Structure formats: C-alpha cells, structure tokens
Short mmCIF file of C-alpha atoms in Angstrom, two decimals:
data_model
loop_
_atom_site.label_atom_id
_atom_site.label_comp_id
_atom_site.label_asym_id
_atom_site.label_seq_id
_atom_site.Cartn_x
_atom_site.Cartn_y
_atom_site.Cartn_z
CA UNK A 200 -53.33 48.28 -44.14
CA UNK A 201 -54.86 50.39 -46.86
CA UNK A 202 -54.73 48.60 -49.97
CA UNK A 203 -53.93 52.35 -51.93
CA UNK A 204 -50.26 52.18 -49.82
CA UNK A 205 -49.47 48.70 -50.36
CA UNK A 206 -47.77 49.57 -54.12
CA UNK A 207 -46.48 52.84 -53.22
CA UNK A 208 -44.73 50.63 -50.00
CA UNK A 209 -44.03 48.34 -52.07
CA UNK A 210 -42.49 50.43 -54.68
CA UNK A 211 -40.42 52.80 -52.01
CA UNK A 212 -38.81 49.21 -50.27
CA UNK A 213 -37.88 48.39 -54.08
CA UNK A 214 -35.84 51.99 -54.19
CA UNK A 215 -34.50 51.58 -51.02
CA UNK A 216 -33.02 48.41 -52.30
CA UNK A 217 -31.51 49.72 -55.11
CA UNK A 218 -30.11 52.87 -53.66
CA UNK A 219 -28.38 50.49 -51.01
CA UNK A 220 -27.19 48.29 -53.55
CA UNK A 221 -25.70 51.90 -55.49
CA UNK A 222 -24.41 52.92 -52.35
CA UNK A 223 -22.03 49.92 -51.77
CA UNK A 224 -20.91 49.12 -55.54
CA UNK A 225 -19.99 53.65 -55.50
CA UNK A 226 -18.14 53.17 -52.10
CA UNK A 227 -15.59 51.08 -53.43
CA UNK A 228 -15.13 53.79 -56.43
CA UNK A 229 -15.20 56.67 -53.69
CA UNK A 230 -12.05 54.94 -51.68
CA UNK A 231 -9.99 54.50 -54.92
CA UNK A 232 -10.37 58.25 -55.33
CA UNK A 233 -9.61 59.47 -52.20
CA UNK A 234 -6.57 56.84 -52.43
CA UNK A 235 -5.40 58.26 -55.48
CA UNK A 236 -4.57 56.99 -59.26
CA UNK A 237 -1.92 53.82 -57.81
CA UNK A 238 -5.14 52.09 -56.29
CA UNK A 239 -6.99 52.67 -59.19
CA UNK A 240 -4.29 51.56 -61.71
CA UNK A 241 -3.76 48.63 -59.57
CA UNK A 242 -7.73 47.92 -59.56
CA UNK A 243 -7.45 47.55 -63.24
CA UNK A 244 -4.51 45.62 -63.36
CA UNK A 245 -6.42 42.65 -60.91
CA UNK A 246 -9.61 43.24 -63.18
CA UNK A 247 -7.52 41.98 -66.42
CA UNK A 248 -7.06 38.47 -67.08
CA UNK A 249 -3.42 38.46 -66.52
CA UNK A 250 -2.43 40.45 -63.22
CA UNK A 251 1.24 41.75 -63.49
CA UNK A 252 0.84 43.57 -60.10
CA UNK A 253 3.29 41.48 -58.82
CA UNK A 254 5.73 42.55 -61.33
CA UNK A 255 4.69 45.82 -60.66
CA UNK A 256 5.26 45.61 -57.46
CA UNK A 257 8.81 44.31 -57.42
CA UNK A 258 9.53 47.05 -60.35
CA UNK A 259 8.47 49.79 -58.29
CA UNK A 260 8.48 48.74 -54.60
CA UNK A 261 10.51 46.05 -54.12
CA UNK A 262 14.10 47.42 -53.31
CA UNK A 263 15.54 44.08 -53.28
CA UNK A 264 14.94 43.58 -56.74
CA UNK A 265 15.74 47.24 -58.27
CA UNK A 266 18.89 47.29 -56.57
CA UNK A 267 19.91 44.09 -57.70
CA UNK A 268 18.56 45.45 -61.43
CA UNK A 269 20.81 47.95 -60.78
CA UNK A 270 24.02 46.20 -59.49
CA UNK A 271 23.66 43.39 -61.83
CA UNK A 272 23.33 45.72 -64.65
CA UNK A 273 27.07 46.69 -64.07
CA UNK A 274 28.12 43.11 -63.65
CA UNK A 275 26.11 41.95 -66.83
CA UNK A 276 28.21 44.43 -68.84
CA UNK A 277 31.42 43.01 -67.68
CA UNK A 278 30.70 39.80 -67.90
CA UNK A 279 29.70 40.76 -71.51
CA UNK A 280 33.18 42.69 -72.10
CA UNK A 281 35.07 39.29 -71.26
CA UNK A 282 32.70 37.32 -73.42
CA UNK A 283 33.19 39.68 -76.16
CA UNK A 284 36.92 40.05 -75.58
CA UNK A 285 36.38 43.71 -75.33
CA UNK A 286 35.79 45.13 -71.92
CA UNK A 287 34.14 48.84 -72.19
CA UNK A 288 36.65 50.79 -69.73
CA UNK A 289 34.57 53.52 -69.37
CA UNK A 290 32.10 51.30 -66.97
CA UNK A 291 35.46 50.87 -64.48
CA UNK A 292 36.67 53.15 -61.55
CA UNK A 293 38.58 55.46 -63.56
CA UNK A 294 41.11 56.19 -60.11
CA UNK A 295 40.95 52.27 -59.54
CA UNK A 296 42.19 51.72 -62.93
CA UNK A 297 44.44 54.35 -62.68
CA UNK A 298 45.80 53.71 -59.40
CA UNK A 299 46.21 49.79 -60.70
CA UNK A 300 47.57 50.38 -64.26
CA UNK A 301 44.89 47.96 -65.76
CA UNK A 302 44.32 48.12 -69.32
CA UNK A 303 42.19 45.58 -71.32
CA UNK A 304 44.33 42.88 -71.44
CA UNK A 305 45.00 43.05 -67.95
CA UNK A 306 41.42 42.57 -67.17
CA UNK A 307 40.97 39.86 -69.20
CA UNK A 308 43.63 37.80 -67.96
CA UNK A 309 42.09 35.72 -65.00
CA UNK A 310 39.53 34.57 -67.96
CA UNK A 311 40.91 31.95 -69.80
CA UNK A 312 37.60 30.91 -72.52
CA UNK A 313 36.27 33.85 -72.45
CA UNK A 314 33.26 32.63 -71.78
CA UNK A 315 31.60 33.29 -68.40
CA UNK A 316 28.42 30.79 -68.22
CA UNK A 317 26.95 31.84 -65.42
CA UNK A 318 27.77 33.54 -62.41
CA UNK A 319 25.49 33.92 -59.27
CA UNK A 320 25.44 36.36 -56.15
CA UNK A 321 27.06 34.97 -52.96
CA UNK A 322 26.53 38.52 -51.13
CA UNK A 323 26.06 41.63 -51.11
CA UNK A 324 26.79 44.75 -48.34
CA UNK A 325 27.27 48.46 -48.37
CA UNK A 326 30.06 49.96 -47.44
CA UNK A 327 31.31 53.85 -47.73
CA UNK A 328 28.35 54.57 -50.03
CA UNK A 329 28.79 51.71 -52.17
CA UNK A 330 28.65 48.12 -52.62
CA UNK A 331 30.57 45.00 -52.72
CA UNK A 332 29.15 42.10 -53.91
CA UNK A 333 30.97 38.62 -53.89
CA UNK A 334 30.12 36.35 -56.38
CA UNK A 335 30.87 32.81 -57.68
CA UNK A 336 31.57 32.77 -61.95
CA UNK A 337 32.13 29.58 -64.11
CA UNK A 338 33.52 29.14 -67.55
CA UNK A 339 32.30 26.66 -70.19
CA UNK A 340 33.55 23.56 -69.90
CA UNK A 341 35.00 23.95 -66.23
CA UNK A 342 32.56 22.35 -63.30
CA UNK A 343 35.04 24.73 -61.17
CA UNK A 344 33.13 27.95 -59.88
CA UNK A 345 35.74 30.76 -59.14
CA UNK A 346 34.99 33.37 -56.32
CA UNK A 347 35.26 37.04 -57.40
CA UNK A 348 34.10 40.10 -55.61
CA UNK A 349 33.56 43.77 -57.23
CA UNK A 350 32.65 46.94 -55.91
CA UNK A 351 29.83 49.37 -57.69
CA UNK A 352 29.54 53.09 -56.36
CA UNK A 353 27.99 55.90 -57.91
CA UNK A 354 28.03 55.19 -62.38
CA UNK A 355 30.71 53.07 -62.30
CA UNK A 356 32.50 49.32 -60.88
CA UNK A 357 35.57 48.16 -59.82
CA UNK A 358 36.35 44.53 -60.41
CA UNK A 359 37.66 44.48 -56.87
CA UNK A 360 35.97 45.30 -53.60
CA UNK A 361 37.89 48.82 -54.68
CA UNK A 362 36.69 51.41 -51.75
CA UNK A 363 39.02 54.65 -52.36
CA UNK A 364 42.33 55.76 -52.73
CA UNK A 365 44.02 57.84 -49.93
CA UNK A 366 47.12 60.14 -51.18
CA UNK A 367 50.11 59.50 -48.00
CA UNK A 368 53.85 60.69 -49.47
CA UNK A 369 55.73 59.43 -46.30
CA UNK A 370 59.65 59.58 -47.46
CA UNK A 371 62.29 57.92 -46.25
CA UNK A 372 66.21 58.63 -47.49
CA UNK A 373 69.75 57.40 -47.08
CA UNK A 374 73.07 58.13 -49.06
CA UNK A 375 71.82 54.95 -51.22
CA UNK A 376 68.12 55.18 -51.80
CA UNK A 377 64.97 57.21 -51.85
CA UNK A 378 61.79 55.62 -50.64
CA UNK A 379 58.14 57.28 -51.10
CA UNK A 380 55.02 55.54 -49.44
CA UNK A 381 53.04 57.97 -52.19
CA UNK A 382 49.45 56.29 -51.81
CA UNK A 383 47.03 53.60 -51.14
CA UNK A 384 43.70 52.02 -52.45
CA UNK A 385 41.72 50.69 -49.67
CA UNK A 386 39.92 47.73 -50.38
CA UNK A 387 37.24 45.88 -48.26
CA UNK A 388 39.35 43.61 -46.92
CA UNK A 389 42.95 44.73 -47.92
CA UNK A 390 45.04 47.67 -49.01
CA UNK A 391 47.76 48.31 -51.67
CA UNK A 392 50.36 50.47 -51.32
CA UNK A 393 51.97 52.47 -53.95
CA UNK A 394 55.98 52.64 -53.04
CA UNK A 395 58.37 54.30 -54.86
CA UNK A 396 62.07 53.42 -54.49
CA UNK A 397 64.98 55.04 -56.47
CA UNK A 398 68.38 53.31 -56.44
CA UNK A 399 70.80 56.64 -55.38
CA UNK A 400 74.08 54.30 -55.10
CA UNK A 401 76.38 53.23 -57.10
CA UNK A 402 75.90 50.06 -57.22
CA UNK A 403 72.94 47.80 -57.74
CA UNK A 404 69.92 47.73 -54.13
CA UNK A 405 68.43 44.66 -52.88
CA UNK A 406 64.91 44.35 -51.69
CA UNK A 407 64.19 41.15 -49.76
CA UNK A 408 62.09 38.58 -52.43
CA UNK A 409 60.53 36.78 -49.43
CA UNK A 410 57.65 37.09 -48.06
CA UNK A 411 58.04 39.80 -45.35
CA UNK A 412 60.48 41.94 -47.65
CA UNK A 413 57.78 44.57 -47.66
CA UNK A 414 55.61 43.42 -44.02
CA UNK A 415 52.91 45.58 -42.43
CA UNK A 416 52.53 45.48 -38.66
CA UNK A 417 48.69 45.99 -36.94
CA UNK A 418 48.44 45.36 -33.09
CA UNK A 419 51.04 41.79 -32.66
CA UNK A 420 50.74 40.64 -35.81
CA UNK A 421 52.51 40.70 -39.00
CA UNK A 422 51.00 40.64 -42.41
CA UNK A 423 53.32 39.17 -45.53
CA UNK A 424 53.00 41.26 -48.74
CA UNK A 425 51.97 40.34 -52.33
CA UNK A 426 53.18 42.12 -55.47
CA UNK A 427 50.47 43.40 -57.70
CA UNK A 428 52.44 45.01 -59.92
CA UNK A 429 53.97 43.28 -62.98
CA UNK A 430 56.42 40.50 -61.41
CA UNK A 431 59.69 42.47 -61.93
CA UNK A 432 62.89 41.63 -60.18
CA UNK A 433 63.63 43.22 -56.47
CA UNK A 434 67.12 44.48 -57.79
CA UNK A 435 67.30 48.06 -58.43
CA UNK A 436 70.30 48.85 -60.53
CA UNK A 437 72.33 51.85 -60.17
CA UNK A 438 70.14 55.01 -60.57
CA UNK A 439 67.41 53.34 -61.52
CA UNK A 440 63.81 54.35 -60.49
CA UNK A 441 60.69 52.12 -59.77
CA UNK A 442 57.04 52.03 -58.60
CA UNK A 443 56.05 48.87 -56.79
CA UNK A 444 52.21 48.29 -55.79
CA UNK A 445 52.47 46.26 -52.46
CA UNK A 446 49.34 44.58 -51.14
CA UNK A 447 49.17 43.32 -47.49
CA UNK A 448 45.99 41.47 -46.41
CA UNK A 449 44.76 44.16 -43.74
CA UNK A 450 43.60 47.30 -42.87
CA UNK A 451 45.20 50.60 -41.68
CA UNK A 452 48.41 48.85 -40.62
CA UNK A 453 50.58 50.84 -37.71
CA UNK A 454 53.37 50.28 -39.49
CA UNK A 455 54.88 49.35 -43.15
CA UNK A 456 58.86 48.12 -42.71
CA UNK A 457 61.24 46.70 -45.73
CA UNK A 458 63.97 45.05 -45.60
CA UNK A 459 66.33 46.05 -48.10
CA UNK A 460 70.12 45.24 -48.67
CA UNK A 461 69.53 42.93 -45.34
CA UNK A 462 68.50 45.83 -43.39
CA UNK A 463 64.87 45.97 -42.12
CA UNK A 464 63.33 49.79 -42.15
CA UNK A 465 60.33 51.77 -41.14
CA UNK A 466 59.00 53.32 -44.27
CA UNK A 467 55.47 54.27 -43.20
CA UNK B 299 -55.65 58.62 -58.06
CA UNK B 300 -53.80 58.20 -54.86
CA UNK B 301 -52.41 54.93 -56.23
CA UNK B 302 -51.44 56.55 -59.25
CA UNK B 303 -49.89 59.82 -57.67
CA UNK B 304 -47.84 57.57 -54.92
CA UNK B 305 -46.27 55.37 -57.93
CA UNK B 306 -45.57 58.79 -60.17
CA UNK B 307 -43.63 59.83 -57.02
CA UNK B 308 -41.48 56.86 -56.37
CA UNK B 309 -40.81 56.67 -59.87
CA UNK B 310 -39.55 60.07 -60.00
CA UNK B 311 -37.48 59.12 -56.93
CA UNK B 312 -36.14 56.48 -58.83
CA UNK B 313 -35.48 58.55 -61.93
CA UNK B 314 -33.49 61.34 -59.79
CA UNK B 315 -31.28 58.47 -58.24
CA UNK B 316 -30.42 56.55 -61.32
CA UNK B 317 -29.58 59.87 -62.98
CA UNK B 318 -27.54 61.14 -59.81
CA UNK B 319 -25.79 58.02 -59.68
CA UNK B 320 -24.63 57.84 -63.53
CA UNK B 321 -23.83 61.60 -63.29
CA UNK B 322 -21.62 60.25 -60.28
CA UNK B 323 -19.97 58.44 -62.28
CA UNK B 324 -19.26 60.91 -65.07
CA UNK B 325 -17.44 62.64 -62.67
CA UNK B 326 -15.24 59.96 -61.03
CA UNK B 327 -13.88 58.57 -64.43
CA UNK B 328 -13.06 61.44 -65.78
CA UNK B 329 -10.71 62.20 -62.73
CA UNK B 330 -8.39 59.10 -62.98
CA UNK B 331 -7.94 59.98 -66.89
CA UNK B 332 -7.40 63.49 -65.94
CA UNK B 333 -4.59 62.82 -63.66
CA UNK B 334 -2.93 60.56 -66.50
CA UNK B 335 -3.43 62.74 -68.68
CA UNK B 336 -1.98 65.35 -67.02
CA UNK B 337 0.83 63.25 -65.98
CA UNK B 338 1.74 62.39 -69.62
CA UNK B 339 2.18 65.93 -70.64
CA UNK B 340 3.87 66.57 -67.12
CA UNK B 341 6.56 64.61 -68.23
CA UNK B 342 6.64 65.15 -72.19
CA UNK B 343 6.58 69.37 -71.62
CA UNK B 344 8.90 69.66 -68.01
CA UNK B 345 12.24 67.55 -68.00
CA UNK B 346 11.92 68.04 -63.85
CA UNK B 347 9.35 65.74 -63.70
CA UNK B 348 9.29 62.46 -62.05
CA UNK B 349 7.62 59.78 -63.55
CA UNK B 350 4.90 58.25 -60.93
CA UNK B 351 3.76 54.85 -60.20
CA UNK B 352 2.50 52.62 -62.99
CA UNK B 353 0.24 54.94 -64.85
CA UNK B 354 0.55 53.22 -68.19
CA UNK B 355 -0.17 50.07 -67.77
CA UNK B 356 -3.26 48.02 -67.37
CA UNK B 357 -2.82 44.27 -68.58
CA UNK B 358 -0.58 42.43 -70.03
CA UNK B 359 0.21 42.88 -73.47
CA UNK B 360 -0.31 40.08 -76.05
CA UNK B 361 3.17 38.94 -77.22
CA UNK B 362 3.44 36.69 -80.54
CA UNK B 363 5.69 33.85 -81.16
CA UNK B 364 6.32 33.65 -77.15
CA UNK B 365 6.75 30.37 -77.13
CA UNK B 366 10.28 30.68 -78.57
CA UNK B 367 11.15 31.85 -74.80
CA UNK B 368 10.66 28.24 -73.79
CA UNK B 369 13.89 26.69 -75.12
CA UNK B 370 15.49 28.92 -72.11
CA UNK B 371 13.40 29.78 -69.62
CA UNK B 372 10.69 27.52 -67.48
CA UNK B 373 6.92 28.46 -68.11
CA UNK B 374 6.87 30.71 -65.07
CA UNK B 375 9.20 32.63 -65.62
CA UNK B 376 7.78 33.06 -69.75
CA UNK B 377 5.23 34.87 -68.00
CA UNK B 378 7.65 36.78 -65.99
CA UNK B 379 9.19 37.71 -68.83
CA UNK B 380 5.52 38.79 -70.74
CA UNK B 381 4.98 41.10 -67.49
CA UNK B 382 8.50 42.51 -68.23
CA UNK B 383 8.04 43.06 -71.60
CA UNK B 384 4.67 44.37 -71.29
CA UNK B 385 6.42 47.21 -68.84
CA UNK B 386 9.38 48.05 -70.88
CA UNK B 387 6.86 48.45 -74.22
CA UNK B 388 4.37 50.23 -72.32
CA UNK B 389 7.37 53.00 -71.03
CA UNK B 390 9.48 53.29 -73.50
CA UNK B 391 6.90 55.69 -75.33
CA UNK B 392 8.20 58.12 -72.48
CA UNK B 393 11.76 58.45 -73.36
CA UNK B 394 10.32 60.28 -76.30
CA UNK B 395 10.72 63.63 -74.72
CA UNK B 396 11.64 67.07 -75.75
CA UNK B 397 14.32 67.53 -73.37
CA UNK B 398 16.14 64.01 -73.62
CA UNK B 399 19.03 65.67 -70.95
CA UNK B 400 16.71 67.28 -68.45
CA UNK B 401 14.51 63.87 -68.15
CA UNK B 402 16.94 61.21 -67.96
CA UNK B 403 18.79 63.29 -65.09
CA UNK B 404 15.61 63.80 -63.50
CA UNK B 405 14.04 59.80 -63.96
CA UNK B 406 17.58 58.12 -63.73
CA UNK B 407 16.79 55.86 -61.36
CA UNK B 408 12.68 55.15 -62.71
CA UNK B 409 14.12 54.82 -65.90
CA UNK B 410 16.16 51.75 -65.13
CA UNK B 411 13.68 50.07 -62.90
CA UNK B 412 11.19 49.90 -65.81
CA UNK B 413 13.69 50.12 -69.33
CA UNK B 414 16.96 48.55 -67.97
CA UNK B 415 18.51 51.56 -69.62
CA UNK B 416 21.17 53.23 -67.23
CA UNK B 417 23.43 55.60 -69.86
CA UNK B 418 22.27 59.02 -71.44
CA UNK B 419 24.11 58.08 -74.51
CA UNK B 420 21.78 55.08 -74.87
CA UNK B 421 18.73 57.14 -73.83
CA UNK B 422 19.78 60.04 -76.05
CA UNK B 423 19.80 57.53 -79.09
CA UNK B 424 16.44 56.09 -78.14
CA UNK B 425 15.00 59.50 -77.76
CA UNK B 426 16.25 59.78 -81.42
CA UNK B 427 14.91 56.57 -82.77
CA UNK B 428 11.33 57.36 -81.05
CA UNK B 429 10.91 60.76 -82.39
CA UNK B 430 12.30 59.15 -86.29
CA UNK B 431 9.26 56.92 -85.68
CA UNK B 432 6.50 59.29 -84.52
CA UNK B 433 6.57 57.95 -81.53
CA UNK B 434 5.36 60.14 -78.68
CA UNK B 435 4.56 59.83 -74.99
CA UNK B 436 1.08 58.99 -75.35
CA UNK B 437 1.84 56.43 -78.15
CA UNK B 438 0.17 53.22 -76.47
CA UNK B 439 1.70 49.87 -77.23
CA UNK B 440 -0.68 47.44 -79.06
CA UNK B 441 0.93 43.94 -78.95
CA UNK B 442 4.95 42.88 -79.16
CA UNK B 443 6.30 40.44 -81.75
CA UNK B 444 9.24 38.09 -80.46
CA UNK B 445 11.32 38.21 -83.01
CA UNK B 446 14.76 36.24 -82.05
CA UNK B 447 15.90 34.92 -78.96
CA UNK B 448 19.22 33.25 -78.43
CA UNK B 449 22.11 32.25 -75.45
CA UNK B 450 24.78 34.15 -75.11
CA UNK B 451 27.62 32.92 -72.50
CA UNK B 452 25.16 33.78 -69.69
CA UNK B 453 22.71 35.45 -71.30
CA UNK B 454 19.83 35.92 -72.91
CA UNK B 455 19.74 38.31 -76.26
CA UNK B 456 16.34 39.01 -77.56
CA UNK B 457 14.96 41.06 -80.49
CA UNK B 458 11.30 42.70 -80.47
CA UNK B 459 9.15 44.41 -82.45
CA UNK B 460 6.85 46.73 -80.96
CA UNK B 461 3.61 47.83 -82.37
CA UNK B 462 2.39 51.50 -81.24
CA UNK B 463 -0.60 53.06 -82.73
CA UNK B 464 1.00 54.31 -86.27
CA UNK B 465 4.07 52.80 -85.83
CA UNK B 466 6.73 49.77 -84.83
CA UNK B 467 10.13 49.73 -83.76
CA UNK B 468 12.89 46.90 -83.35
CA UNK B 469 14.58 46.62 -79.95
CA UNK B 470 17.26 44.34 -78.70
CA UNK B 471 17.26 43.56 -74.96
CA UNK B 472 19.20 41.24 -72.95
CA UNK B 473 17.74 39.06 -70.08
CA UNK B 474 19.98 37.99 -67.08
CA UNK B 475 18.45 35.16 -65.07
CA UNK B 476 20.39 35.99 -61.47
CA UNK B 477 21.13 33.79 -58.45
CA UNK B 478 21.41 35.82 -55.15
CA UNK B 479 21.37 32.76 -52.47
CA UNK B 480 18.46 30.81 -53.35
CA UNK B 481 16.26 33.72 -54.62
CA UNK B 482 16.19 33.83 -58.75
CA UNK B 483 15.60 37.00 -60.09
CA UNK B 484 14.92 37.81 -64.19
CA UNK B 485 16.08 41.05 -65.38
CA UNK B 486 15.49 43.23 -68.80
CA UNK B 487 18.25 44.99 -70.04
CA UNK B 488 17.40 47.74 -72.79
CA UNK B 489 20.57 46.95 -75.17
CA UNK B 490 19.41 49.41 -77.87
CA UNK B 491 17.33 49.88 -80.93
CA UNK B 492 17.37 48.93 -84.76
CA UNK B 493 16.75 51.80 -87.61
CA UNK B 494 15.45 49.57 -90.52
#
C-alpha cells in the first residue's frame, strides 16, 4: 500500500469509529423520543442519586396502592373524628345516617378511650359500585383488637358495610293496629327494616320481646331479629305510634312475620 | 499534496459530523422541555386539563432535619417518606390555578394520588394560600424543612416548610402507616396549610 493513503485510511477508520460510537450513545436519545416525555422523565429520575421511580410508580401506576390512598383516606378521617371526639358528619352516608338516626354521640359510642391506636385492613371487595372493607381497630391500653367493617362509595363512608336503602310500604291493618314495612337498608351481609306500628286499640299492644318476635323466613330457615333502634319497650300503649329498625342477619328474606299480642303475622 | 488534501477532507468529514450531531441534540432537548412546558401552562390556563405522568419531578428533594422521622418510622420507610414528600412539594405548585373549580373536578382523582387532598374546600383554600404566596405552577421546589413531627392515636402529624424559588409555605400533613394483610403501605395526607 501507498504510503500517501495510509493517514487518510487511517484517519477515515478513526471517523468511522466515532460516528459509530455517536450513533449508539443518539439511539438511546432517539427511543426516549419516540416513547414520549414518561421515558424520559423516568431516565432522569434513575440518572439522580436517589431514584424515587418506585414511588412513582406506585403513585401513578400501582392501583393497589392509590385505591388504598383513597379508601384509607376516608377511614383516617374517622378514626381522627373518634380521636378528636368530634366526628365530621359530612364524610358519612347522608341516607345511611338518615335512615339510622345516628348523630355524633351515637357514633362514638362503641369507642370507649377515644383513642384508636392502630387499626389494619383485614379485606377489602367491591360490591354495587363501592367498597367494603373489614378491618381490625385497637384502643390504647386494650391488647383486644375489635373487628369493624365500613363501606366507602362515591365522596362519602358508612361505618357499616351500608349498600343502599330500598323504599317497600307493605301495610298490614286490624281493628287494633297499623303496621307499615316502610323501608330497608341493605347491608353486605344483613338488612334492617324500618317498621312502623301504631297502637289503634284501646288498650295497651304487645310485641313478642324474644327473639323471633319480629323473624324473617329465606328458603327453610328462620332468622331471629335484633333491635337497632334505641332499646325501648315492645308495649305500645293506647294510640301510641312508633318506628322500630329491625335487623335480621340475611338477605332478601321471603317473608317478615311478628308476633304480636301472641298472634304470629305476615307483615312483609 | 495528496497527503495533505486526503487529511483536509476527513477532517471536514469530521467537522460536518460533530456539528450534525450537537445540532442533533439541540433539537432533541428542546422537545422534552417543550412538552413540559407546554404542559404547565396546559394546566395553569384550561381547568379541563389532566395532569400527565410525573412531569415535575426529577430527584429527590433534599429534606432538613429528616432525621426527626426516625423516632417513628424505620430507615426505609424515612426514605419512603423523602420520595413522598419530594412528590407532594414538587405538585402542590399546581393547585395554584386560575380556575381552582374547573381543575380540581377535572384532576380529582391525580390530585389525591400525589397531594392526599380529596375536598374542594381544602383545595380551594390551598389555591388561596399559593396565590397569597406568589406561588405559581412553574414555581419549582428547592429543598423542604421538617419542621415538627409527632404521634397522634394512629398517626403521624407533620409540619413542613417548603422552599420555592421566591417563596416558602408551612404545610401540615398527616402520615398513616397501613396494614392490608401483610403488605405495609405509608400514605401522605395533605391536612392543610399555615398563613404566618
């Protein structure tokens, strides 16, 4: 070979070199533009010392963690209300809390410090739009963790696995008494009934105070009731008019019976 | 001279790719600003306006007197909480927008992910303090001061001070440190700001 092409081959091999080198440090540049700004942003954020793409990630990807942000946001505030001593009723269910009767005090009552330490998830599932989310909660200076389970749909929690209320008005008459299955809240697991009895005798009414007084029938089995409203007597003197909220552990019961001055009846 | 003439060339050659490749990059940098930039005002001039994947932050920002974290919270999860920080300072520049309404109905969701802030009277009276402090959209965040940090039942209440380009502002936040199973998850909870 010519010794007046040995530089210039020397020189071009050099270029080559260098061009290739350009070529592959630019490529990587080329795909974070045709990838868009998150690839670059994220390029920058593994560059830096401290990489928070992780955080990032769960922030903006991760639906685990921003529906939990979400959801626990709700159940933060409460369990700040009852450490406070002042739940803010505006985050409840305003037709749970209607349909209920539950003012501030009423709320409060299961709490007996005040003081929620800690609480942690158990579980969490949607249902009708929403979510119900069972939890365990302690109080200082009780080892004993209590179960509780609430129910968060749209702005705004129940602090009950509260689904919706359903309007029924199913009446049921005699010379002595008026009785009005008005409405229920469904529940996850449960349902409470709203029943209305007025006392049209002249004498006092008795409702059965055991357990299937009020009883709900679903395929062969009977379901007991619980009563949610305030514990008031199951005597209804003469003319008098009241609103009992009846809870039976099931769901869309065939039947709701009561048995009332010994008699048992069909009501819904 | 053919030495000579076959060197001028391949220098020249040289030259034109050095040049073409730093021209290159002019033109790729500029784009990723551009879209950020455009992104910014996006959001500051149209309440409609989503806000996009991180655009806003790059690393971590440097938080002082830190440390006072570690009476609560294990050493991972102080930098946990640095990363969460360094999001909520970096955003919260955002909520300064002209149409407080329009936004937070349009970034409800975003706006909780990164700020912990889920009411629009809470966003409403950020928007408020913001704009008292000159704060606007493009304000960057410079470091974050730790102010106070103390238990509360099961929580965490903190104080901060951020530092934005002309100005600071005090925030309060609350951290919830939540169980679901065995998976522990730390959450910032925008609890509202502190005219001084």
């Amino acid at each position: 070979m010519k010794n007046s092409i040995k530089l210039p081959l020397f020189l071009l091999t050099v270029v080559i070199l260098i061009l290739g080198y350009i070529y592959i440090f630019n490529s990587d540049k080329v795909v974070i533009e045709e990838n868009g700004l998150i690839q670059a942003t994220l390029s920058q954020v593994q560059n830096s010392n401290i990489d928070i793409s992780e955080t990032l990630f769960r922030i903006e990807e991760d639906k685990d963690y921003y529906l939990l942000k979400d959801l626990n946001f709700y159940l933060s505030s409460y369990y700040e209300g009852v450490n406070s001593g002042d739940i803010n009723m505006e985050l409840l269910n305003s037709e749970y809390v209607e349909f209920m009767r539950l003012d501030k005090d009423e709320i409060l009552k299961p709490y007996s410090k005040f003081n929620v330490v800690a609480y942690d998830v158990i579980s969490y599932e949607r249902i009708n739009g929403g979510y119900v989310i069972h939890l365990h909660f302690r109080e200082s200076g009780d080892d004993k963790r209590y179960l509780k389970s609430f129910s968060i749909s749209g702005r705004s929690m129940s602090d009950r696995p509260f689904i919706r209320v359903e309007e029924i008005f199913r009446v049921t008459e005699s010379s002595d008494y008026s009785i009005n299955v008005t409405k229920k809240a469904v529940f996850s697991d449960y349902e409470i009934y709203q029943i209305d009895i007025e006392n049209l005798s002249e004498g006092s009414i008795y409702i059965d105070g055991g357990m299937f007084g009020f009883n709900a029938i679903k395929g062969e089995n009977k379901y007991y009731h619980t009563l949610e409203s305030t514990k008031l007597p199951y005597e209804l003197v003469k003319g008098e008019k009241r609103s009992f909220l009846i809870r039976f552990d099931c769901l869309n019961p065939e039947m709701i019976q009561i048995i009332i001055d010994g008699e048992e009846i069909r009501i819904y | 001279m053919k030495n000579i003439l076959g060197v001028i060339l391949i220098v020249a050659l040289l030259g034109i790719s050095v040049l073409g490749f730093i021209d290159n990059r002019d033109n790729k940098e500029p784009v990723l600003a551009e879209v950020a930039d455009v992104e910014v005002e996006e959001i500051t001039d149209y309440g409609d306006i989503r806000i996009e994947s991180d655009t806003r932050v790059g690393t971590v920002v440097d938080v002082e007197d830190l440390d006072k974290v570690l009476k609560y919270l294990d050493p991972h999860e102080k930098q946990n909480y640095q990363d969460l920080l360094t999001v909520y300072a970096s955003y919260l520049p955002l909520c300064a927008t002209d149409k407080p309404s329009d936004f937070f109905s349009s970034n409800i969701k975003l706006i909780g992910n990164y700020l912990g802030l889920y009411s629009i009277e809470e966003f409403t009276s950020l928007n408020d303090l913001l704009k008292s402090k000159d704060i606007t959209p493009s304000s960057k965040v410079s470091k974050v001061q730790l102010v106070n940090i103390h238990q509360s039942g099961a929580f965490l209440e903190a104080t901060v001070r951020i530092f934005y380009d002309k100005a600071y502002i005090t925030m309060s936040h609350v951290l919830d440190y939540l169980y679901v199973g065995n998976e522990a998850y730390l959450f910032l909870y925008h609890k509202g700001g502190m005219v001084e």
